[in-house]
């Protein structure tokens, strides 16, 4: 285990578990759900998959991502741990729908990229829920893009809260360790703050760059800019030119943390502008030396 | 010729030129100067190179980038066109030093990445000067990094002004075409405005991102951010974590255009923040759809 800020003694708890005989349920058989299924089955676990689309169920069976598949949640009655791999907007409704079929001992976990809001919605429902966020992916999506080993060395964050039973956390953690992911524990708030900085803020500042260039009123300079843009623009604008639904989801579900990060970003930007306005070149150089020296801290 | 916004009839002028017998001088035998030498020599032109460092002169001869090399500018008495490939800060002083050796017909051109300030400094000196900016490079620098074909399909902008003799522009343009670069003509102001948007602005907003993350006061979130940062952060922070001297040079030499671009960027960013604050999701989605749709316009 890489980090255990929650101080949960998973090793002792796991000694009493027989993880290999666990039946895992997966709701949502896309890139993440499908890849989880492939890895769990390879490790010998039984995997039951649910998708709203019968075609996706067939594809998941074809790919070997599930032992059984259905478009009906009742299939998951036999599952001990259920991974909810739907879009964030559907997580709470999925938990609610599952309550009809599961036992009080069934453990639920999700893979959403924002945690605080989902956990606040799910907690009152009374299920054994452990928030999770595997930070793995590809440019592709859907069951066809699922792949074995997707989570190897990728961060996988669990966000237990005070009321989460330690046994539930330990069970999900032990499944995550089967994936060979790097496991982290943190609070939902710290998780959302961290991803607002390193994932959601870059999307917004990158989109603002594209907007600024588009709004250039001088047509010759705009046309020239379009022709001259090279790798610096390409890299800095990449995430701002990505999937609009993803950017929207970040803003909707991580709004308070993202607004905090954006406010702090405005201050950093104003500091650079002031240095340039006042021609304070020694301080600007010092600042650029610090950004050069510290960037590798974020690229471990 | 790709674009000719200056309306100069280079084709007719060039019919009267014997470009293959031109002697080219190069001051500054680094990546750009050395690569120019390699390409011009391969095309059969005679190349005379000057570097302050005798070791660099030897290396340029070894590499075949020059026919003759010296640490003394007097070598360039025989050159008809001289490419000044020094850092921006040394261009004006180099032109002044060359005046002792050149004839009134000698054409000077530079390769600096900012044009207006240099041209304002050089014009009063009375030399035949054509501002130039080849947008090619590698992560390496120095004569050892010089390579044949570096400029193929790369933009090469010339920035003649009203007083620049058309014959001088045509001569430099014909040499640029030997490099198989994409030739553009524009005013120094439009050039500086365009590069402020697509090259210098990205450095400052990217550096501000790194600063914002560094200044995160919550230590757990900071540590988590450092561990979780993935390709989105990596790409958006790349140019802000680059060479500090380069970023400083952009701010010093392109200050007015860069401050304009930064001001417009602040407005774009505030617009996104307002959309998120007011939960105006339809407008945020529309905006992210526009940035997704328009980014390819800058990646031709």
Coordinates of C-alpha atoms in Angstrom, one line a residue:
Chain A
X1 CA 0.0 0.0 0.0
X2 CA 1.5 3.3 -1.0
X3 CA -0.2 5.8 1.3
X4 CA -2.6 5.4 4.1
X5 CA -3.6 8.8 5.4
X6 CA -6.8 7.3 6.9
X7 CA -4.7 5.1 9.1
X8 CA -6.7 2.1 8.4
X9 CA -5.0 -1.2 9.2
X10 CA -5.9 -3.0 6.0
X11 CA -3.3 -5.7 6.3
X12 CA -4.8 -7.2 9.5
X13 CA -8.3 -6.9 8.1
X14 CA -7.3 -8.5 4.8
X15 CA -5.8 -11.5 6.6
X16 CA -9.3 -12.6 7.4
X17 CA -10.7 -12.1 3.9
X18 CA -10.7 -14.5 1.0
X19 CA -10.5 -12.0 -1.8
X20 CA -10.1 -14.6 -4.6
X21 CA -13.6 -15.9 -4.0
X22 CA -15.2 -12.5 -4.2
X23 CA -17.9 -11.9 -6.8
X24 CA -17.6 -8.4 -8.2
X25 CA -20.4 -6.5 -9.9
X26 CA -19.8 -3.7 -12.4
X27 CA -22.4 -1.2 -13.5
X28 CA -21.5 0.6 -16.7
X29 CA -19.3 -1.4 -19.1
X30 CA -17.3 1.4 -20.7
X31 CA -13.5 1.9 -20.8
X32 CA -13.1 1.8 -17.0
X33 CA -15.8 -0.8 -16.2
X34 CA -14.7 -3.1 -18.9
X35 CA -11.0 -2.7 -18.0
X36 CA -11.8 -3.5 -14.3
X37 CA -13.7 -6.6 -15.5
X38 CA -10.8 -7.8 -17.6
X39 CA -8.3 -7.5 -14.7
X40 CA -10.5 -9.0 -12.1
X41 CA -11.4 -12.0 -14.2
X42 CA -7.7 -12.5 -15.1
X43 CA -7.1 -12.7 -11.3
X44 CA -9.7 -15.4 -11.0
X45 CA -12.6 -13.4 -9.6
X46 CA -16.2 -13.8 -10.8
X47 CA -17.4 -10.7 -12.6
X48 CA -21.1 -9.7 -13.2
X49 CA -21.7 -6.8 -15.5
X50 CA -24.7 -4.5 -16.1
X51 CA -25.1 -2.1 -19.0
X52 CA -28.3 -0.4 -20.2
X53 CA -27.3 -1.5 -23.7
X54 CA -27.7 -5.2 -24.6
X55 CA -25.1 -4.7 -27.4
X56 CA -22.6 -3.5 -24.8
X57 CA -23.4 -6.6 -22.7
X58 CA -22.7 -8.8 -25.7
X59 CA -19.4 -6.9 -26.4
X60 CA -18.4 -7.3 -22.8
X61 CA -19.0 -11.0 -22.9
X62 CA -17.1 -11.3 -26.2
X63 CA -14.1 -9.3 -24.8
X64 CA -14.0 -11.6 -21.7
X65 CA -14.6 -8.6 -19.4
X66 CA -17.5 -10.3 -17.6
X67 CA -18.7 -13.8 -16.7
X68 CA -22.3 -12.8 -17.0
X69 CA -23.9 -9.6 -18.3
X70 CA -27.4 -8.2 -18.2
X71 CA -29.3 -4.9 -18.8
X72 CA -31.0 -5.6 -15.4
X73 CA -29.5 -4.6 -12.1
X74 CA -31.1 -7.7 -10.4
X75 CA -28.1 -9.7 -11.8
X76 CA -26.0 -8.0 -9.1
X77 CA -27.9 -9.6 -6.2
X78 CA -25.0 -12.1 -5.9
X79 CA -22.2 -9.5 -6.0
X80 CA -20.3 -8.7 -2.8
X81 CA -18.6 -5.6 -4.1
X82 CA -20.1 -3.4 -6.9
X83 CA -18.1 -0.9 -8.9
X84 CA -20.4 1.9 -10.2
X85 CA -18.7 3.0 -13.5
X86 CA -21.4 5.2 -14.9
X87 CA -21.0 8.9 -15.6
X88 CA -20.9 11.0 -12.4
X89 CA -24.5 12.3 -13.0
X90 CA -25.9 8.8 -12.8
X91 CA -24.0 7.5 -9.7
X92 CA -26.6 8.5 -7.0
X93 CA -29.5 7.2 -9.0
X94 CA -27.7 3.9 -9.6
X95 CA -27.0 3.5 -5.8
X96 CA -30.7 4.2 -5.2
X97 CA -31.8 1.6 -7.8
X98 CA -29.4 -1.0 -6.4
X99 CA -30.8 -0.8 -2.9
X100 CA -33.7 -3.0 -4.1
X101 CA -31.3 -5.9 -4.8
X102 CA -28.3 -5.7 -2.5
X103 CA -27.9 -6.9 1.1
X104 CA -26.8 -4.5 3.9
X105 CA -23.4 -6.2 3.6
X106 CA -22.9 -5.4 -0.1
X107 CA -20.1 -2.9 -0.6
X108 CA -20.5 -0.2 -3.2
X109 CA -17.8 1.9 -4.8
X110 CA -17.6 4.4 -7.7
X111 CA -15.0 5.6 -10.1
X112 CA -16.1 9.2 -10.5
X113 CA -13.5 11.9 -10.9
X114 CA -15.1 14.2 -8.3
X115 CA -15.9 12.9 -4.8
X116 CA -17.4 15.4 -2.3
X117 CA -20.8 16.0 -4.0
X118 CA -21.4 12.3 -4.8
X119 CA -20.6 11.2 -1.3
X120 CA -22.9 13.8 0.2
X121 CA -25.7 12.5 -2.0
X122 CA -25.0 8.8 -1.4
X123 CA -24.3 8.8 2.4
X124 CA -28.0 9.4 3.4
X125 CA -29.1 6.4 1.4
X126 CA -27.4 4.1 4.0
X127 CA -25.5 1.8 1.7
X128 CA -21.9 0.8 2.4
X129 CA -20.3 3.2 0.0
X130 CA -16.5 3.8 -0.5
X131 CA -15.7 6.7 -2.9
X132 CA -13.1 5.8 -5.4
X133 CA -11.2 7.5 -8.4
X134 CA -8.9 5.5 -10.6
X135 CA -6.8 8.1 -12.6
X136 CA -6.3 6.0 -15.7
X137 CA -7.7 6.4 -19.2
X138 CA -7.0 6.5 -22.9
X139 CA -8.2 8.9 -25.6
X140 CA -10.7 6.2 -26.5
X141 CA -13.9 5.3 -24.6
X142 CA -16.4 2.4 -24.6
X143 CA -16.1 -1.4 -24.0
X144 CA -14.0 -1.8 -27.3
X145 CA -11.3 0.4 -25.7
X146 CA -11.2 -1.6 -22.5
X147 CA -7.7 -3.1 -21.9
X148 CA -6.0 -5.4 -19.4
X149 CA -3.5 -3.7 -17.1
X150 CA -5.0 -0.2 -17.6
X151 CA -4.5 0.6 -13.9
X152 CA -1.0 -0.7 -13.5
X153 CA 1.0 2.1 -11.7
X154 CA -1.9 4.6 -12.1
X155 CA -3.0 6.4 -9.0
X156 CA -6.2 5.0 -7.5
X157 CA -7.7 7.2 -4.7
X158 CA -10.1 6.0 -2.1
X159 CA -11.9 8.7 -0.1
X160 CA -13.5 7.0 3.1
X161 CA -15.3 9.3 5.5
X162 CA -15.7 8.9 9.3
X163 CA -18.8 6.7 8.9
X164 CA -17.3 4.4 6.3
X165 CA -16.8 0.9 7.9
X166 CA -13.0 0.1 7.8
X167 CA -13.9 -3.4 6.6
X168 CA -15.5 -1.9 3.5
X169 CA -12.5 0.3 2.8
X170 CA -10.1 -2.7 3.2
X171 CA -12.1 -4.8 0.8
X172 CA -12.1 -2.2 -1.9
X173 CA -8.4 -1.5 -1.2
X174 CA -7.6 -5.1 -1.6
X175 CA -9.4 -5.3 -5.0
X176 CA -7.5 -2.1 -6.1
X177 CA -4.2 -3.7 -5.1
X178 CA -5.0 -6.7 -7.4
X179 CA -5.0 -4.1 -10.3
X180 CA -1.4 -3.1 -9.3
X181 CA -2.5 0.5 -9.1
X182 CA -0.9 3.1 -6.7
X183 CA -3.4 3.3 -3.9
X184 CA -4.0 6.6 -2.0
X185 CA -6.4 7.4 0.8
X186 CA -7.6 10.9 1.4
X187 CA -10.7 12.9 2.3
X188 CA -13.2 13.8 -0.5
X189 CA -12.4 17.5 0.1
X190 CA -8.6 17.1 -0.3
X191 CA -9.2 14.9 -3.4
X192 CA -11.4 17.4 -5.0
X193 CA -9.0 20.3 -4.2
X194 CA -6.1 18.4 -5.7
X195 CA -7.9 17.4 -8.9
X196 CA -9.2 21.0 -9.2
X197 CA -5.6 22.2 -9.3
X198 CA -4.0 19.6 -11.6
X199 CA -6.8 18.5 -13.8
X200 CA -9.8 20.9 -13.9
X201 CA -7.9 24.2 -13.6
X202 CA -5.7 23.4 -16.6
X203 CA -8.8 22.8 -18.8
X204 CA -10.2 26.2 -17.9
X205 CA -7.0 28.2 -18.4
X206 CA -6.3 26.3 -21.6
X207 CA -9.8 27.0 -23.0
X208 CA -9.3 30.7 -22.1
X209 CA -6.1 30.7 -24.2
X210 CA -8.0 29.4 -27.3
X211 CA -10.8 32.0 -26.6
X212 CA -8.2 34.8 -26.4
X213 CA -6.7 33.9 -29.7
X214 CA -10.1 33.6 -31.4
X215 CA -11.1 37.0 -30.1
X216 CA -8.0 38.7 -31.6
X217 CA -9.6 41.6 -33.5
X218 CA -6.6 42.2 -35.8
X219 CA -7.3 39.9 -38.7
X220 CA -3.8 39.8 -40.1
X221 CA -2.4 38.9 -36.7
X222 CA -5.1 36.3 -36.2
X223 CA -4.4 34.6 -39.5
X224 CA -0.7 34.8 -38.8
X225 CA -1.2 33.3 -35.3
X226 CA -3.2 30.4 -36.9
X227 CA -0.4 29.7 -39.3
X228 CA 2.5 30.2 -36.8
X229 CA 1.2 28.3 -33.8
X230 CA 3.7 25.6 -32.9
X231 CA 4.3 23.1 -30.1
X232 CA 4.0 25.6 -27.3
X233 CA 0.5 26.6 -28.3
X234 CA -0.4 23.0 -29.2
X235 CA 0.5 21.7 -25.7
X236 CA -0.9 24.6 -23.7
X237 CA -4.3 24.5 -25.6
X238 CA -4.7 20.7 -25.7
X239 CA -7.0 20.1 -22.7
X240 CA -9.0 23.3 -23.4
X241 CA -9.8 21.9 -26.9
X242 CA -11.0 18.6 -25.5
X243 CA -14.4 17.0 -24.8
X244 CA -16.9 19.8 -23.8
X245 CA -19.0 17.4 -21.8
X246 CA -16.0 16.5 -19.6
X247 CA -15.1 20.2 -19.0
X248 CA -18.7 20.9 -18.1
X249 CA -18.9 18.0 -15.7
X250 CA -15.8 19.2 -13.9
X251 CA -17.3 22.7 -13.4
X252 CA -20.7 21.3 -12.3
X253 CA -19.5 18.7 -9.9
X254 CA -16.3 20.4 -8.6
X255 CA -17.6 23.9 -8.6
X256 CA -16.4 25.2 -5.2
X257 CA -12.9 23.8 -5.4
X258 CA -12.5 24.8 -9.0
X259 CA -13.6 28.4 -8.2
X260 CA -11.1 28.5 -5.4
X261 CA -8.3 27.3 -7.7
X262 CA -9.4 29.8 -10.4
X263 CA -9.3 32.6 -7.9
X264 CA -5.8 31.7 -6.8
X265 CA -4.8 31.4 -10.4
X266 CA -6.0 34.9 -11.1
X267 CA -3.7 36.2 -8.4
X268 CA -0.7 34.3 -9.8
X269 CA -1.4 35.7 -13.2
X270 CA -1.8 39.2 -11.9
X271 CA 1.6 38.9 -10.2
X272 CA 3.3 38.0 -13.4
X273 CA 1.5 40.9 -15.2
X274 CA 2.6 43.3 -12.5
X275 CA 6.3 42.1 -12.8
X276 CA 6.1 42.7 -16.6
X277 CA 4.3 46.1 -16.3
X278 CA 6.9 47.4 -13.8
X279 CA 9.8 45.8 -15.8
X280 CA 10.9 44.0 -12.7
X281 CA 13.1 41.6 -14.7
X282 CA 15.1 40.2 -11.7
X283 CA 11.9 39.0 -10.0
X284 CA 10.4 37.7 -13.2
X285 CA 13.6 35.7 -13.9
X286 CA 13.5 34.4 -10.3
X287 CA 9.9 33.3 -10.7
X288 CA 10.5 31.5 -14.0
X289 CA 13.5 29.8 -12.4
X290 CA 11.2 28.6 -9.6
X291 CA 8.5 27.3 -12.1
X292 CA 11.3 25.5 -14.0
X293 CA 12.7 23.9 -10.9
X294 CA 9.4 22.9 -9.3
X295 CA 7.5 21.5 -12.3
X296 CA 9.2 18.1 -12.0
X297 CA 7.6 17.8 -8.5
X298 CA 4.3 17.3 -10.3
X299 CA 5.7 14.8 -12.8
X300 CA 6.7 11.8 -10.7
Chain B
X1 CA 5.8 31.8 -52.1
X2 CA 3.0 31.2 -49.6
X3 CA 1.8 34.7 -48.6
X4 CA 2.9 38.1 -49.7
X5 CA 1.0 40.7 -47.8
X6 CA 3.6 43.3 -48.6
X7 CA 2.7 43.0 -52.3
X8 CA 6.3 42.7 -53.4
X9 CA 6.8 41.2 -56.8
X10 CA 9.6 39.0 -55.9
X11 CA 9.3 36.8 -58.9
X12 CA 10.2 39.5 -61.4
X13 CA 13.0 40.8 -59.2
X14 CA 14.5 37.4 -58.7
X15 CA 14.7 36.7 -62.5
X16 CA 17.5 39.3 -62.5
X17 CA 19.4 37.7 -59.6
X18 CA 22.0 35.0 -59.7
X19 CA 21.2 33.5 -56.3
X20 CA 23.6 30.5 -56.6
X21 CA 26.6 32.8 -56.7
X22 CA 25.7 34.6 -53.5
X23 CA 28.2 34.7 -50.6
X24 CA 26.3 34.4 -47.4
X25 CA 27.6 35.6 -44.0
X26 CA 26.4 34.2 -40.7
X27 CA 27.1 35.8 -37.3
X28 CA 26.4 33.5 -34.4
X29 CA 27.0 29.8 -35.2
X30 CA 24.4 28.1 -32.9
X31 CA 21.5 25.9 -33.8
X32 CA 19.9 28.4 -36.2
X33 CA 23.1 29.9 -37.7
X34 CA 24.7 26.5 -38.1
X35 CA 21.6 25.0 -39.7
X36 CA 21.4 27.9 -42.1
X37 CA 25.0 27.3 -43.1
X38 CA 24.5 23.6 -43.7
X39 CA 21.5 24.2 -46.0
X40 CA 23.1 27.1 -47.9
X41 CA 26.3 25.1 -48.5
X42 CA 24.3 22.1 -49.6
X43 CA 22.7 24.4 -52.2
X44 CA 26.1 25.4 -53.5
X45 CA 26.3 28.9 -51.9
X46 CA 29.5 30.1 -50.2
X47 CA 29.1 30.5 -46.5
X48 CA 31.3 32.6 -44.2
X49 CA 30.7 32.2 -40.5
X50 CA 31.7 34.3 -37.4
X51 CA 31.5 33.3 -33.8
X52 CA 33.1 34.9 -30.8
X53 CA 34.4 31.4 -29.8
X54 CA 37.3 29.9 -31.8
X55 CA 36.1 26.4 -30.6
X56 CA 32.7 27.1 -32.2
X57 CA 34.4 28.2 -35.4
X58 CA 36.3 24.9 -35.5
X59 CA 33.1 22.9 -34.8
X60 CA 31.3 24.7 -37.6
X61 CA 34.1 23.9 -40.1
X62 CA 34.0 20.3 -38.9
X63 CA 30.3 20.0 -39.3
X64 CA 30.5 21.5 -42.8
X65 CA 28.3 24.4 -41.9
X66 CA 30.7 27.1 -43.2
X67 CA 33.4 27.4 -45.9
X68 CA 35.4 29.7 -43.7
X69 CA 35.1 30.8 -40.1
X70 CA 36.6 33.5 -37.9
X71 CA 36.1 35.2 -34.6
X72 CA 36.5 38.5 -36.4
X73 CA 33.7 40.2 -38.2
X74 CA 36.1 41.5 -40.9
X75 CA 35.7 38.0 -42.6
X76 CA 32.2 39.2 -43.7
X77 CA 33.6 42.0 -46.0
X78 CA 33.0 39.6 -48.9
X79 CA 29.4 38.6 -47.9
X80 CA 26.5 40.0 -49.9
X81 CA 23.8 38.9 -47.4
X82 CA 24.5 38.5 -43.7
X83 CA 22.2 36.5 -41.3
X84 CA 22.6 37.8 -37.7
X85 CA 21.9 34.8 -35.6
X86 CA 22.9 36.1 -32.2
X87 CA 20.6 36.4 -29.2
X88 CA 18.1 39.3 -29.6
X89 CA 20.0 41.5 -27.1
X90 CA 23.1 41.5 -29.3
X91 CA 21.5 42.2 -32.7
X92 CA 21.7 46.0 -32.7
X93 CA 25.3 46.0 -31.5
X94 CA 26.2 43.4 -34.1
X95 CA 24.7 45.6 -36.9
X96 CA 26.6 48.6 -35.5
X97 CA 29.9 46.6 -35.5
X98 CA 29.3 45.3 -39.0
X99 CA 29.0 48.8 -40.4
X100 CA 32.8 49.1 -40.4
X101 CA 33.2 46.2 -42.9
X102 CA 30.1 46.1 -45.2
X103 CA 29.3 48.1 -48.3
X104 CA 26.1 50.1 -48.7
X105 CA 24.7 47.3 -50.8
X106 CA 25.2 44.5 -48.2
X107 CA 21.9 43.2 -47.0
X108 CA 21.5 42.3 -43.3
X109 CA 18.8 40.1 -41.9
X110 CA 18.2 38.7 -38.4
X111 CA 16.5 35.6 -36.9
X112 CA 15.1 37.2 -33.7
X113 CA 11.8 36.0 -32.4
X114 CA 10.6 39.6 -31.7
X115 CA 10.8 42.2 -34.4
X116 CA 9.4 45.7 -33.7
X117 CA 11.9 46.8 -31.0
X118 CA 15.0 45.5 -33.0
X119 CA 13.8 47.1 -36.2
X120 CA 13.3 50.5 -34.4
X121 CA 16.8 50.2 -33.1
X122 CA 18.4 49.2 -36.3
X123 CA 16.6 51.4 -38.8
X124 CA 18.4 54.6 -37.8
X125 CA 21.8 52.9 -38.4
X126 CA 21.2 53.1 -42.2
X127 CA 22.0 49.5 -43.1
X128 CA 19.8 47.5 -45.6
X129 CA 18.1 45.5 -42.9
X130 CA 15.3 43.0 -43.4
X131 CA 13.7 41.6 -40.2
X132 CA 13.3 37.9 -40.2
X133 CA 12.1 35.1 -37.9
X134 CA 12.4 31.4 -38.8
X135 CA 10.1 29.4 -36.5
X136 CA 12.1 26.3 -36.3
X137 CA 14.1 24.7 -33.5
X138 CA 14.8 21.7 -31.4
X139 CA 15.1 21.2 -27.7
X140 CA 18.9 21.3 -28.2
X141 CA 21.0 24.3 -28.9
X142 CA 24.5 25.1 -30.2
X143 CA 26.5 24.2 -33.3
X144 CA 26.4 20.5 -32.4
X145 CA 22.6 20.5 -32.6
X146 CA 22.6 22.2 -36.1
X147 CA 20.9 20.0 -38.8
X148 CA 20.3 20.0 -42.5
X149 CA 16.6 20.6 -43.5
X150 CA 15.7 22.2 -40.1
X151 CA 13.6 24.8 -41.9
X152 CA 11.7 22.5 -44.3
X153 CA 7.9 23.4 -44.0
X154 CA 8.6 25.6 -41.0
X155 CA 7.2 29.2 -41.0
X156 CA 9.8 31.9 -41.9
X157 CA 8.4 35.4 -41.5
X158 CA 10.0 38.5 -43.1
X159 CA 8.9 41.9 -41.7
X160 CA 9.9 44.6 -44.3
X161 CA 8.9 48.2 -43.5
X162 CA 8.1 51.0 -45.9
X163 CA 11.7 52.1 -46.2
X164 CA 13.1 48.5 -46.8
X165 CA 14.3 48.3 -50.5
X166 CA 12.2 45.7 -52.3
X167 CA 15.4 44.2 -53.8
X168 CA 16.7 43.5 -50.3
X169 CA 13.4 41.8 -49.4
X170 CA 13.5 39.8 -52.6
X171 CA 17.0 38.6 -52.0
X172 CA 16.4 37.4 -48.5
X173 CA 13.1 35.8 -49.6
X174 CA 14.9 33.9 -52.3
X175 CA 17.4 32.6 -49.8
X176 CA 14.6 31.5 -47.5
X177 CA 12.9 29.7 -50.3
X178 CA 16.1 27.7 -50.8
X179 CA 15.5 26.4 -47.3
X180 CA 12.0 25.1 -48.4
X181 CA 10.5 27.1 -45.5
X182 CA 7.0 28.5 -45.6
X183 CA 7.5 32.2 -46.3
X184 CA 5.3 34.9 -44.8
X185 CA 5.5 38.6 -45.0
X186 CA 3.9 40.9 -42.4
X187 CA 4.5 44.1 -40.5
X188 CA 6.7 43.9 -37.4
X189 CA 3.7 44.9 -35.3
X190 CA 1.5 42.1 -36.6
X191 CA 4.3 39.6 -36.2
X192 CA 4.8 40.6 -32.6
X193 CA 1.1 40.6 -31.9
X194 CA 0.8 37.1 -33.4
X195 CA 3.7 35.6 -31.5
X196 CA 2.6 37.2 -28.3
X197 CA -0.7 35.3 -28.6
X198 CA 0.6 31.9 -29.7
X199 CA 4.0 31.7 -28.2
X200 CA 4.6 34.2 -25.4
X201 CA 1.2 34.2 -23.7
X202 CA 1.2 30.4 -23.3
X203 CA 4.5 30.6 -21.4
X204 CA 3.1 33.1 -18.9
X205 CA -0.3 31.3 -18.3
X206 CA 1.6 28.0 -18.0
X207 CA 4.0 29.5 -15.5
X208 CA 1.1 30.9 -13.5
X209 CA -0.4 27.4 -13.4
X210 CA 2.7 26.0 -11.8
X211 CA 2.8 28.9 -9.3
X212 CA -0.8 28.4 -8.3
X213 CA -0.1 24.7 -7.6
X214 CA 3.0 25.5 -5.6
X215 CA 1.2 28.0 -3.5
X216 CA -1.5 25.5 -2.5
X217 CA -1.6 26.0 1.3
X218 CA -3.3 22.7 2.1
X219 CA -0.3 20.3 2.4
X220 CA -2.2 17.1 1.9
X221 CA -3.9 18.5 -1.3
X222 CA -0.5 19.7 -2.5
X223 CA 1.2 16.4 -1.9
X224 CA -1.7 14.6 -3.6
X225 CA -1.7 17.0 -6.5
X226 CA 2.1 16.3 -7.0
X227 CA 1.3 12.6 -7.0
X228 CA -1.8 12.7 -9.2
X229 CA -0.8 15.2 -11.9
X230 CA -1.1 13.5 -15.3
X231 CA -0.9 14.4 -19.0
X232 CA -3.3 17.4 -18.7
X233 CA -1.0 19.1 -16.2
X234 CA 2.1 17.9 -18.0
X235 CA 1.1 19.5 -21.3
X236 CA -0.4 22.7 -19.9
X237 CA 2.6 23.3 -17.7
X238 CA 5.3 22.4 -20.2
X239 CA 6.3 25.8 -21.6
X240 CA 5.9 27.5 -18.2
X241 CA 8.5 25.2 -16.8
X242 CA 10.9 25.9 -19.7
X243 CA 14.1 28.0 -20.0
X244 CA 13.7 31.1 -17.8
X245 CA 16.0 33.2 -20.0
X246 CA 13.7 32.6 -23.0
X247 CA 10.6 33.6 -21.0
X248 CA 12.4 36.7 -19.7
X249 CA 13.5 37.6 -23.2
X250 CA 9.9 37.4 -24.5
X251 CA 8.7 39.7 -21.8
X252 CA 11.5 42.2 -22.2
X253 CA 11.4 42.5 -26.0
X254 CA 7.7 42.0 -26.7
X255 CA 6.4 43.7 -23.6
X256 CA 3.6 45.9 -25.1
X257 CA 2.1 43.1 -27.3
X258 CA 2.4 40.6 -24.5
X259 CA 0.7 42.9 -21.9
X260 CA -2.1 43.4 -24.4
X261 CA -2.5 39.7 -24.9
X262 CA -2.4 39.1 -21.1
X263 CA -5.1 41.7 -20.6
X264 CA -7.3 40.0 -23.1
X265 CA -6.6 36.7 -21.5
X266 CA -7.7 38.0 -18.1
X267 CA -11.0 39.0 -19.7
X268 CA -11.5 35.5 -21.2
X269 CA -10.7 33.9 -17.9
X270 CA -13.0 36.1 -16.0
X271 CA -15.8 35.2 -18.5
X272 CA -15.3 31.5 -17.7
X273 CA -15.2 32.2 -14.0
X274 CA -18.5 34.2 -14.2
X275 CA -20.2 31.3 -16.1
X276 CA -19.1 28.9 -13.4
X277 CA -20.1 31.2 -10.6
X278 CA -23.5 31.8 -12.0
X279 CA -23.9 28.1 -13.0
X280 CA -24.6 29.2 -16.5
X281 CA -24.0 25.6 -17.8
X282 CA -25.6 26.1 -21.3
X283 CA -23.2 29.0 -22.1
X284 CA -20.2 27.2 -20.6
X285 CA -21.0 24.1 -22.7
X286 CA -21.3 26.4 -25.8
X287 CA -18.0 28.0 -25.1
X288 CA -16.2 24.7 -24.6
X289 CA -17.7 23.5 -27.9
X290 CA -16.3 26.5 -29.6
X291 CA -12.8 26.0 -28.2
X292 CA -12.9 22.4 -29.2
X293 CA -14.1 23.3 -32.7
X294 CA -11.6 26.2 -33.2
X295 CA -8.4 24.8 -31.8
X296 CA -7.6 22.9 -35.1
X297 CA -7.5 26.3 -36.9
X298 CA -4.3 27.0 -35.0
X299 CA -2.7 23.5 -35.7
X300 CA -2.3 23.6 -39.5

